[in-house]
Amino acid sequence: MRTSLLLTSLLLALAACGDDDTMTTADAGRRDTGGVDAFVGDTGGGVDTGGGVDTGPGESCSDGMRNQDESDTDCGGVCTGCDEGQSCNTPSDCTMGACEGGVCDASVDWGITNIEVVSATPPLLESGQRCEQVSCPEGKQVIAGGFHTTSTENNPHDGTSRPITDTAWEVCSRASIGEDTETVLYAVCANVASHVIDTVDAVFPASTDGMRHAVDLTCSSGATTMVGYGPMRDDSRGNTNMAPYSTPLPPGMARALYQPPPSVRRGYAARSYAVCAASEGPNTNSEMVVADLGATGCVTARCPTGQVMVGGSHEFFSTTDTSEWSDTNRLAASRPEGTDGWHVCYNNNTASRTQVTARVHCIDAP
């Protein structure tokens, strides 16, 4: 009996040892949850309670978020241009300058190829008014044009710089006796897929002689590469003080601002011209300088690398009132500068300091 009791006790002890659930060092940190191993959190500061979240310094073009007025994450709007395939709202949102269906598209066909600039220098004008034309090479059409006068006269520009046909640009100038005027004419010529010249008349009633006036027009097809301006009638030539602001407006619009001469030709009539040649609205780059009283000078705007010029424009605004624009007796040049720039020159003989802005209209190099 004693032997049986000892044997039973021994067997019970061995069974107890086999069921021991004591955790070893390797098991520390685990708890048996019915077959699922769950790690116990480190209560010594290993749990991130929010101090590790970086809220950043605020909205920026490098915060990895689409905010501000960005069209896609960290690009477009106030940020640099977006790459191909990213979202866009306007062509300026894209590095390549083409926004198709809300997506940046580097393969856009602008409809303009083989761009070249041609110029002509007529004989000096000694007195009176004269209009001259410069024509494109055979097979090409005019998509833009301009002029540069070298006269020291206050206002040799006659207020006419416009497409006269689909293949030629016209510029008018004037001179006083004893004041020789040299005017160089420019035409930007290219092969274009579509080309339309739209016109609109702006007539100034007698009661508003000298009143400033804005004229807008919309291209019936394509987008504007250049805005021209000039009198409505051939017998209206003279110092018209026209178009101190002449520029394309998206999408496919154009604007010119006019001021007829005071006490001259009451009911003066003028016309603006839109050259509609691009399939998309060109990008616009600008440069601005301040013209002091009595100062002369020039400013040039350039296209970004990889783009070419298809036109340009100019703006003259008072430095004290940016809604107050001034007349073209300050304008000595508005012309192409190479194949990637637009050049504007001024002669400030008026009564206030002026912001002079050159704008260049650009497309991807064909």
GROMACS .gro file of N, CA, C and O in nm, residues 206-317:
model
  448
  206ALA      N    1  -1.896  11.267  -8.039
  206ALA     CA    2  -1.843  11.402  -8.024
  206ALA      C    3  -1.841  11.447  -7.879
  206ALA      O    4  -1.753  11.521  -7.837
  207SER      N    5  -1.939  11.401  -7.801
  207SER     CA    6  -1.949  11.446  -7.662
  207SER      C    7  -1.841  11.385  -7.573
  207SER      O    8  -1.821  11.427  -7.460
  208THR      N    9  -1.772  11.283  -7.624
  208THR     CA   10  -1.670  11.217  -7.543
  208THR      C   11  -1.531  11.232  -7.606
  208THR      O   12  -1.448  11.144  -7.597
  209ASP      N   13  -1.506  11.344  -7.671
  209ASP     CA   14  -1.377  11.368  -7.734
  209ASP      C   15  -1.265  11.354  -7.630
  209ASP      O   16  -1.270  11.415  -7.523
  210GLY      N   17  -1.166  11.273  -7.660
  210GLY     CA   18  -1.056  11.252  -7.568
  210GLY      C   19  -1.082  11.145  -7.465
  210GLY      O   20  -0.994  11.111  -7.387
  211MET      N   21  -1.201  11.086  -7.463
  211MET     CA   22  -1.234  10.984  -7.363
  211MET      C   23  -1.161  10.854  -7.392
  211MET      O   24  -1.149  10.811  -7.505
  212ARG      N   25  -1.112  10.791  -7.289
  212ARG     CA   26  -1.045  10.662  -7.302
  212ARG      C   27  -1.149  10.550  -7.312
  212ARG      O   28  -1.254  10.557  -7.251
  213HIS      N   29  -1.113  10.448  -7.389
  213HIS     CA   30  -1.213  10.348  -7.422
  213HIS      C   31  -1.145  10.213  -7.442
  213HIS      O   32  -1.038  10.205  -7.501
  214ALA      N   33  -1.209  10.107  -7.392
  214ALA     CA   34  -1.157   9.971  -7.409
  214ALA      C   35  -1.241   9.896  -7.511
  214ALA      O   36  -1.364   9.909  -7.514
  215VAL      N   37  -1.173   9.818  -7.596
  215VAL     CA   38  -1.242   9.738  -7.697
  215VAL      C   39  -1.200   9.593  -7.681
  215VAL      O   40  -1.081   9.563  -7.682
  216ASP      N   41  -1.296   9.505  -7.664
  216ASP     CA   42  -1.270   9.361  -7.654
  216ASP      C   43  -1.331   9.290  -7.774
  216ASP      O   44  -1.435   9.331  -7.825
  217LEU      N   45  -1.267   9.184  -7.819
  217LEU     CA   46  -1.324   9.100  -7.922
  217LEU      C   47  -1.280   8.957  -7.900
  217LEU      O   48  -1.180   8.931  -7.834
  218THR      N   49  -1.358   8.865  -7.952
  218THR     CA   50  -1.333   8.723  -7.933
  218THR      C   51  -1.305   8.658  -8.067
  218THR      O   52  -1.377   8.683  -8.165
  219CYS      N   53  -1.202   8.575  -8.072
  219CYS     CA   54  -1.170   8.503  -8.194
  219CYS      C   55  -1.283   8.407  -8.227
  219CYS      O   56  -1.332   8.335  -8.140
  220SER      N   57  -1.324   8.405  -8.353
  220SER     CA   58  -1.430   8.313  -8.395
  220SER      C   59  -1.377   8.172  -8.408
  220SER      O   60  -1.452   8.075  -8.402
  221SER      N   61  -1.245   8.159  -8.429
  221SER     CA   62  -1.182   8.026  -8.433
  221SER      C   63  -1.039   8.040  -8.385
  221SER      O   64  -0.974   8.141  -8.411
  222GLY      N   65  -0.992   7.942  -8.312
  222GLY     CA   66  -0.856   7.948  -8.261
  222GLY      C   67  -0.840   8.047  -8.148
  222GLY      O   68  -0.936   8.092  -8.086
  223ALA      N   69  -0.714   8.083  -8.119
  223ALA     CA   70  -0.682   8.172  -8.009
  223ALA      C   71  -0.592   8.285  -8.060
  223ALA      O   72  -0.523   8.272  -8.162
  224THR      N   73  -0.590   8.396  -7.988
  224THR     CA   74  -0.520   8.516  -8.031
  224THR      C   75  -0.368   8.503  -8.016
  224THR      O   76  -0.319   8.464  -7.909
  225THR      N   77  -0.294   8.537  -8.121
  225THR     CA   78  -0.149   8.549  -8.109
  225THR      C   79  -0.106   8.695  -8.100
  225THR      O   80  -0.003   8.727  -8.043
  226MET      N   81  -0.186   8.787  -8.157
  226MET     CA   82  -0.148   8.928  -8.161
  226MET      C   83  -0.270   9.016  -8.168
  226MET      O   84  -0.373   8.978  -8.225
  227VAL      N   85  -0.261   9.136  -8.110
  227VAL     CA   86  -0.366   9.236  -8.119
  227VAL      C   87  -0.311   9.357  -8.194
  227VAL      O   88  -0.207   9.411  -8.157
  228GLY      N   89  -0.378   9.396  -8.303
  228GLY     CA   90  -0.338   9.514  -8.377
  228GLY      C   91  -0.435   9.628  -8.354
  228GLY      O   92  -0.543   9.609  -8.298
  229TYR      N   93  -0.398   9.749  -8.398
  229TYR     CA   94  -0.482   9.865  -8.378
  229TYR      C   95  -0.456   9.967  -8.488
  229TYR      O   96  -0.349   9.969  -8.550
  230GLY      N   97  -0.554  10.053  -8.514
  230GLY     CA   98  -0.540  10.154  -8.616
  230GLY      C   99  -0.670  10.230  -8.636
  230GLY      O  100  -0.773  10.193  -8.581
  231PRO      N  101  -0.668  10.338  -8.716
  231PRO     CA  102  -0.790  10.415  -8.743
  231PRO      C  103  -0.887  10.334  -8.827
  231PRO      O  104  -0.848  10.242  -8.899
  232MET      N  105  -1.014  10.368  -8.819
  232MET     CA  106  -1.115  10.296  -8.895
  232MET      C  107  -1.117  10.342  -9.041
  232MET      O  108  -1.147  10.266  -9.131
  233ARG      N  109  -1.082  10.470  -9.067
  233ARG     CA  110  -1.083  10.523  -9.202
  233ARG      C  111  -0.941  10.565  -9.241
  233ARG      O  112  -0.866  10.618  -9.159
  234ASP      N  113  -0.908  10.548  -9.365
  234ASP     CA  114  -0.775  10.585  -9.411
  234ASP      C  115  -0.748  10.735  -9.397
  234ASP      O  116  -0.634  10.777  -9.383
  235ASP      N  117  -0.853  10.816  -9.400
  235ASP     CA  118  -0.832  10.961  -9.392
  235ASP      C  119  -0.825  11.009  -9.247
  235ASP      O  120  -0.824  11.129  -9.221
  236SER      N  121  -0.820  10.915  -9.152
  236SER     CA  122  -0.817  10.950  -9.010
  236SER      C  123  -0.676  10.949  -8.952
  236SER      O  124  -0.659  10.962  -8.832
  237ARG      N  125  -0.577  10.929  -9.034
  237ARG     CA  126  -0.442  10.915  -8.979
  237ARG      C  127  -0.397  11.043  -8.911
  237ARG      O  128  -0.426  11.153  -8.954
  238GLY      N  129  -0.319  11.028  -8.812
  238GLY     CA  130  -0.268  11.139  -8.734
  238GLY      C  131  -0.223  11.088  -8.600
  238GLY      O  132  -0.219  10.968  -8.575
  239ASN      N  133  -0.193  11.177  -8.511
  239ASN     CA  134  -0.149  11.141  -8.378
  239ASN      C  135  -0.269  11.096  -8.296
  239ASN      O  136  -0.339  11.177  -8.236
  240THR      N  137  -0.296  10.967  -8.296
  240THR     CA  138  -0.420  10.918  -8.237
  240THR      C  139  -0.409  10.881  -8.090
  240THR      O  140  -0.510  10.856  -8.026
  241ASN      N  141  -0.287  10.871  -8.037
  241ASN     CA  142  -0.268  10.830  -7.897
  241ASN      C  143  -0.338  10.699  -7.867
  241ASN      O  144  -0.397  10.680  -7.760
  242MET      N  145  -0.330  10.605  -7.959
  242MET     CA  146  -0.408  10.483  -7.943
  242MET      C  147  -0.328  10.368  -7.883
  242MET      O  148  -0.205  10.363  -7.895
  243ALA      N  149  -0.401  10.277  -7.823
  243ALA     CA  150  -0.352  10.147  -7.779
  243ALA      C  151  -0.230  10.148  -7.688
  243ALA      O  152  -0.128  10.087  -7.718
  244PRO      N  153  -0.237  10.214  -7.573
  244PRO     CA  154  -0.132  10.197  -7.473
  244PRO      C  155  -0.142  10.061  -7.403
  244PRO      O  156  -0.055  10.024  -7.326
  245TYR      N  157  -0.248   9.989  -7.431
  245TYR     CA  158  -0.267   9.854  -7.379
  245TYR      C  159  -0.322   9.771  -7.494
  245TYR      O  160  -0.428   9.802  -7.548
  246SER      N  161  -0.249   9.667  -7.533
  246SER     CA  162  -0.292   9.587  -7.646
  246SER      C  163  -0.244   9.445  -7.623
  246SER      O  164  -0.125   9.416  -7.634
  247THR      N  165  -0.334   9.354  -7.587
  247THR     CA  166  -0.290   9.221  -7.545
  247THR      C  167  -0.399   9.116  -7.562
  247THR      O  168  -0.518   9.150  -7.556
  248PRO      N  169  -0.363   8.990  -7.583
  248PRO     CA  170  -0.462   8.881  -7.581
  248PRO      C  171  -0.513   8.856  -7.439
  248PRO      O  172  -0.442   8.879  -7.341
  249LEU      N  173  -0.634   8.808  -7.431
  249LEU     CA  174  -0.693   8.767  -7.304
  249LEU      C  175  -0.746   8.626  -7.320
  249LEU      O  176  -0.809   8.595  -7.420
  250PRO      N  177  -0.721   8.538  -7.224
  250PRO     CA  178  -0.776   8.402  -7.235
  250PRO      C  179  -0.925   8.406  -7.202
  250PRO      O  180  -0.969   8.487  -7.122
  251PRO      N  181  -1.003   8.314  -7.261
  251PRO     CA  182  -0.963   8.222  -7.367
  251PRO      C  183  -1.002   8.277  -7.504
  251PRO      O  184  -1.120   8.303  -7.528
  252GLY      N  185  -0.907   8.298  -7.592
  252GLY     CA  186  -0.933   8.339  -7.728
  252GLY      C  187  -0.987   8.480  -7.745
  252GLY      O  188  -1.054   8.511  -7.843
  253MET      N  189  -0.959   8.569  -7.648
  253MET     CA  190  -1.007   8.706  -7.657
  253MET      C  191  -0.891   8.802  -7.679
  253MET      O  192  -0.775   8.767  -7.662
  254ALA      N  193  -0.924   8.926  -7.715
  254ALA     CA  194  -0.824   9.029  -7.733
  254ALA      C  195  -0.878   9.160  -7.679
  254ALA      O  196  -0.999   9.183  -7.676
  255ARG      N  197  -0.788   9.247  -7.634
  255ARG     CA  198  -0.830   9.377  -7.582
  255ARG      C  199  -0.732   9.485  -7.625
  255ARG      O  200  -0.611   9.466  -7.622
  256ALA      N  201  -0.787   9.597  -7.668
  256ALA     CA  202  -0.706   9.715  -7.695
  256ALA      C  203  -0.773   9.834  -7.628
  256ALA      O  204  -0.897   9.843  -7.621
  257LEU      N  205  -0.694   9.926  -7.574
  257LEU     CA  206  -0.744  10.047  -7.513
  257LEU      C  207  -0.706  10.166  -7.600
  257LEU      O  208  -0.595  10.173  -7.651
  258TYR      N  209  -0.798  10.261  -7.616
  258TYR     CA  210  -0.777  10.374  -7.705
  258TYR      C  211  -0.802  10.506  -7.633
  258TYR      O  212  -0.879  10.513  -7.538
  259GLN      N  213  -0.740  10.613  -7.688
  259GLN     CA  214  -0.776  10.748  -7.649
  259GLN      C  215  -0.762  10.838  -7.771
  259GLN      O  216  -0.652  10.862  -7.820
  260PRO      N  217  -0.873  10.890  -7.824
  260PRO     CA  218  -0.863  10.981  -7.938
  260PRO      C  219  -0.799  11.112  -7.895
  260PRO      O  220  -0.805  11.149  -7.778
  261PRO      N  221  -0.735  11.184  -7.986
  261PRO     CA  222  -0.668  11.308  -7.949
  261PRO      C  223  -0.767  11.414  -7.905
  261PRO      O  224  -0.875  11.427  -7.964
  262PRO      N  225  -0.738  11.490  -7.800
  262PRO     CA  226  -0.830  11.594  -7.754
  262PRO      C  227  -0.843  11.706  -7.857
  262PRO      O  228  -0.746  11.744  -7.923
  263SER      N  229  -0.964  11.756  -7.872
  263SER     CA  230  -0.994  11.870  -7.960
  263SER      C  231  -0.963  11.843  -8.107
  263SER      O  232  -0.946  11.937  -8.185
  264VAL      N  233  -0.947  11.717  -8.144
  264VAL     CA  234  -0.918  11.682  -8.283
  264VAL      C  235  -1.011  11.569  -8.326
  264VAL      O  236  -1.025  11.470  -8.255
  265ARG      N  237  -1.073  11.583  -8.442
  265ARG     CA  238  -1.157  11.479  -8.501
  265ARG      C  239  -1.262  11.426  -8.403
  265ARG      O  240  -1.255  11.312  -8.358
  266ARG      N  241  -1.352  11.510  -8.366
  266ARG     CA  242  -1.460  11.466  -8.279
  266ARG      C  243  -1.535  11.351  -8.346
  266ARG      O  244  -1.559  11.353  -8.465
  267GLY      N  245  -1.576  11.253  -8.268
  267GLY     CA  246  -1.637  11.136  -8.325
  267GLY      C  247  -1.536  11.046  -8.392
  267GLY      O  248  -1.569  10.970  -8.483
  268TYR      N  249  -1.413  11.053  -8.346
  268TYR     CA  250  -1.304  10.975  -8.405
  268TYR      C  251  -1.336  10.825  -8.399
  268TYR      O  252  -1.388  10.776  -8.299
  269ALA      N  253  -1.304  10.753  -8.506
  269ALA     CA  254  -1.333  10.611  -8.512
  269ALA      C  255  -1.203  10.532  -8.518
  269ALA      O  256  -1.109  10.569  -8.588
  270ALA      N  257  -1.197  10.423  -8.444
  270ALA     CA  258  -1.076  10.340  -8.441
  270ALA      C  259  -1.116  10.194  -8.448
  270ALA      O  260  -1.232  10.160  -8.429
  271ARG      N  261  -1.018  10.108  -8.474
  271ARG     CA  262  -1.046   9.966  -8.491
  271ARG      C  263  -0.936   9.885  -8.426
  271ARG      O  264  -0.819   9.922  -8.432
  272SER      N  265  -0.974   9.775  -8.364
  272SER     CA  266  -0.874   9.680  -8.313
  272SER      C  267  -0.883   9.552  -8.396
  272SER      O  268  -0.987   9.521  -8.455
  273TYR      N  269  -0.773   9.476  -8.398
  273TYR     CA  270  -0.762   9.357  -8.481
  273TYR      C  271  -0.709   9.242  -8.395
  273TYR      O  272  -0.612   9.261  -8.322
  274ALA      N  273  -0.769   9.127  -8.405
  274ALA     CA  274  -0.716   9.008  -8.340
  274ALA      C  275  -0.667   8.913  -8.448
  274ALA      O  276  -0.740   8.881  -8.541
  275VAL      N  277  -0.541   8.870  -8.437
  275VAL     CA  278  -0.489   8.768  -8.527
  275VAL      C  279  -0.510   8.633  -8.457
  275VAL      O  280  -0.448   8.605  -8.354
  276CYS      N  281  -0.599   8.554  -8.509
  276CYS     CA  282  -0.638   8.428  -8.446
  276CYS      C  283  -0.572   8.314  -8.522
  276CYS      O  284  -0.619   8.274  -8.628
  277ALA      N  285  -0.462   8.264  -8.471
  277ALA     CA  286  -0.384   8.164  -8.544
  277ALA      C  287  -0.352   8.040  -8.463
  277ALA      O  288  -0.325   7.935  -8.520
  278ALA      N  289  -0.352   8.048  -8.332
  278ALA     CA  290  -0.313   7.935  -8.248
  278ALA      C  291  -0.434   7.850  -8.213
  278ALA      O  292  -0.545   7.900  -8.197
  279SER      N  293  -0.412   7.719  -8.202
  279SER     CA  294  -0.521   7.630  -8.162
  279SER      C  295  -0.550   7.639  -8.013
  279SER      O  296  -0.658   7.607  -7.967
  280GLU      N  297  -0.450   7.684  -7.935
  280GLU     CA  298  -0.464   7.704  -7.791
  280GLU      C  299  -0.418   7.846  -7.759
  280GLU      O  300  -0.340   7.906  -7.835
  281GLY      N  301  -0.463   7.899  -7.644
  281GLY     CA  302  -0.415   8.030  -7.603
  281GLY      C  303  -0.269   8.024  -7.563
  281GLY      O  304  -0.230   7.945  -7.477
  282PRO      N  305  -0.181   8.103  -7.628
  282PRO     CA  306  -0.039   8.101  -7.593
  282PRO      C  307  -0.014   8.141  -7.448
  282PRO      O  308  -0.094   8.211  -7.386
  283ASN      N  309   0.099   8.094  -7.394
  283ASN     CA  310   0.142   8.139  -7.262
  283ASN      C  311   0.188   8.284  -7.271
  283ASN      O  312   0.226   8.331  -7.377
  284THR      N  313   0.190   8.353  -7.158
  284THR     CA  314   0.236   8.491  -7.155
  284THR      C  315   0.339   8.510  -7.045
  284THR      O  316   0.312   8.476  -6.930
  285ASN      N  317   0.455   8.562  -7.082
  285ASN     CA  318   0.557   8.604  -6.986
  285ASN      C  319   0.569   8.756  -6.992
  285ASN      O  320   0.547   8.816  -7.098
  286SER      N  321   0.604   8.821  -6.881
  286SER     CA  322   0.610   8.966  -6.881
  286SER      C  323   0.729   9.019  -6.802
  286SER      O  324   0.781   8.950  -6.713
  287GLU      N  325   0.772   9.140  -6.838
  287GLU     CA  326   0.874   9.214  -6.764
  287GLU      C  327   0.828   9.358  -6.753
  287GLU      O  328   0.771   9.414  -6.848
  288MET      N  329   0.851   9.422  -6.635
  288MET     CA  330   0.802   9.556  -6.613
  288MET      C  331   0.915   9.646  -6.561
  288MET      O  332   0.999   9.603  -6.482
  289VAL      N  333   0.919   9.773  -6.608
  289VAL     CA  334   1.009   9.874  -6.557
  289VAL      C  335   0.927   9.999  -6.525
  289VAL      O  336   0.815  10.014  -6.574
  290VAL      N  337   0.983  10.088  -6.445
  290VAL     CA  338   0.919  10.215  -6.414
  290VAL      C  339   0.988  10.326  -6.492
  290VAL      O  340   1.111  10.341  -6.483
  291ALA      N  341   0.912  10.401  -6.570
  291ALA     CA  342   0.965  10.511  -6.649
  291ALA      C  343   0.947  10.641  -6.572
  291ALA      O  344   0.835  10.685  -6.546
  292ASP      N  345   1.059  10.704  -6.534
  292ASP     CA  346   1.053  10.833  -6.466
  292ASP      C  347   1.018  10.944  -6.565
  292ASP      O  348   1.025  10.926  -6.687
  293LEU      N  349   0.985  11.060  -6.513
  293LEU     CA  350   0.950  11.173  -6.599
  293LEU      C  351   1.069  11.209  -6.687
  293LEU      O  352   1.182  11.222  -6.639
  294GLY      N  353   1.045  11.221  -6.817
  294GLY     CA  354   1.150  11.258  -6.910
  294GLY      C  355   1.243  11.145  -6.949
  294GLY      O  356   1.334  11.164  -7.030
  295ALA      N  357   1.221  11.025  -6.895
  295ALA     CA  358   1.312  10.914  -6.921
  295ALA      C  359   1.277  10.843  -7.052
  295ALA      O  360   1.162  10.843  -7.096
  296THR      N  361   1.378  10.784  -7.113
  296THR     CA  362   1.359  10.694  -7.225
  296THR      C  363   1.423  10.561  -7.190
  296THR      O  364   1.515  10.554  -7.109
  297GLY      N  365   1.376  10.455  -7.249
  297GLY     CA  366   1.433  10.324  -7.219
  297GLY      C  367   1.354  10.213  -7.285
  297GLY      O  368   1.259  10.239  -7.360
  298CYS      N  369   1.393  10.089  -7.257
  298CYS     CA  370   1.328   9.972  -7.319
  298CYS      C  371   1.320   9.859  -7.216
  298CYS      O  372   1.393   9.858  -7.116
  299VAL      N  373   1.232   9.764  -7.241
  299VAL     CA  374   1.219   9.645  -7.158
  299VAL      C  375   1.184   9.528  -7.249
  299VAL      O  376   1.109   9.545  -7.345
  300THR      N  377   1.242   9.410  -7.220
  300THR     CA  378   1.221   9.292  -7.303
  300THR      C  379   1.170   9.177  -7.218
  300THR      O  380   1.224   9.149  -7.111
  301ALA      N  381   1.066   9.111  -7.264
  301ALA     CA  382   1.015   8.989  -7.201
  301ALA      C  383   1.057   8.870  -7.286
  301ALA      O  384   1.053   8.876  -7.409
  302ARG      N  385   1.097   8.758  -7.221
  302ARG     CA  386   1.146   8.640  -7.292
  302ARG      C  387   1.057   8.519  -7.263
  302ARG      O  388   1.003   8.504  -7.154
  303CYS      N  389   1.049   8.430  -7.363
  303CYS     CA  390   0.979   8.304  -7.344
  303CYS      C  391   1.063   8.210  -7.258
  303CYS      O  392   1.186   8.218  -7.258
  304PRO      N  393   1.000   8.116  -7.187
  304PRO     CA  394   1.074   8.014  -7.114
  304PRO      C  395   1.153   7.925  -7.211
  304PRO      O  396   1.122   7.918  -7.330
  305THR      N  397   1.254   7.859  -7.158
  305THR     CA  398   1.332   7.766  -7.239
  305THR      C  399   1.241   7.661  -7.302
  305THR      O  400   1.154   7.605  -7.237
  306GLY      N  401   1.260   7.636  -7.431
  306GLY     CA  402   1.179   7.537  -7.501
  306GLY      C  403   1.056   7.594  -7.567
  306GLY      O  404   0.980   7.521  -7.631
  307GLN      N  405   1.033   7.726  -7.552
  307GLN     CA  406   0.920   7.790  -7.616
  307GLN      C  407   0.966   7.901  -7.711
  307GLN      O  408   1.077   7.952  -7.699
  308VAL      N  409   0.881   7.937  -7.806
  308VAL     CA  410   0.912   8.040  -7.903
  308VAL      C  411   0.802   8.146  -7.904
  308VAL      O  412   0.688   8.121  -7.863
  309MET      N  413   0.838   8.265  -7.951
  309MET     CA  414   0.749   8.378  -7.956
  309MET      C  415   0.654   8.370  -8.075
  309MET      O  416   0.696   8.340  -8.187
  310VAL      N  417   0.525   8.399  -8.053
  310VAL     CA  418   0.429   8.410  -8.162
  310VAL      C  419   0.361   8.547  -8.163
  310VAL      O  420   0.269   8.571  -8.241
  311GLY      N  421   0.405   8.636  -8.075
  311GLY     CA  422   0.346   8.770  -8.070
  311GLY      C  423   0.387   8.837  -7.940
  311GLY      O  424   0.463   8.783  -7.860
  312GLY      N  425   0.336   8.958  -7.920
  312GLY     CA  426   0.368   9.031  -7.798
  312GLY      C  427   0.273   9.147  -7.778
  312GLY      O  428   0.186   9.174  -7.861
  313SER      N  429   0.290   9.216  -7.667
  313SER     CA  430   0.202   9.328  -7.635
  313SER      C  431   0.269   9.421  -7.536
  313SER      O  432   0.377   9.392  -7.484
  314HIS      N  433   0.204   9.533  -7.509
  314HIS     CA  434   0.262   9.635  -7.422
  314HIS      C  435   0.152   9.695  -7.334
  314HIS      O  436   0.034   9.697  -7.371
  315GLU      N  437   0.194   9.745  -7.218
  315GLU     CA  438   0.101   9.811  -7.126
  315GLU      C  439   0.170   9.931  -7.064
  315GLU      O  440   0.288   9.925  -7.029
  316PHE      N  441   0.096  10.041  -7.049
  316PHE     CA  442   0.146  10.161  -6.981
  316PHE      C  443   0.044  10.201  -6.875
  316PHE      O  444  -0.070  10.234  -6.909
  317PHE      N  445   0.084  10.198  -6.749
  317PHE     CA  446  -0.006  10.234  -6.639
  317PHE      C  447   0.063  10.330  -6.543
  317PHE      O  448   0.184  10.321  -6.521
   0.00000   0.00000   0.00000
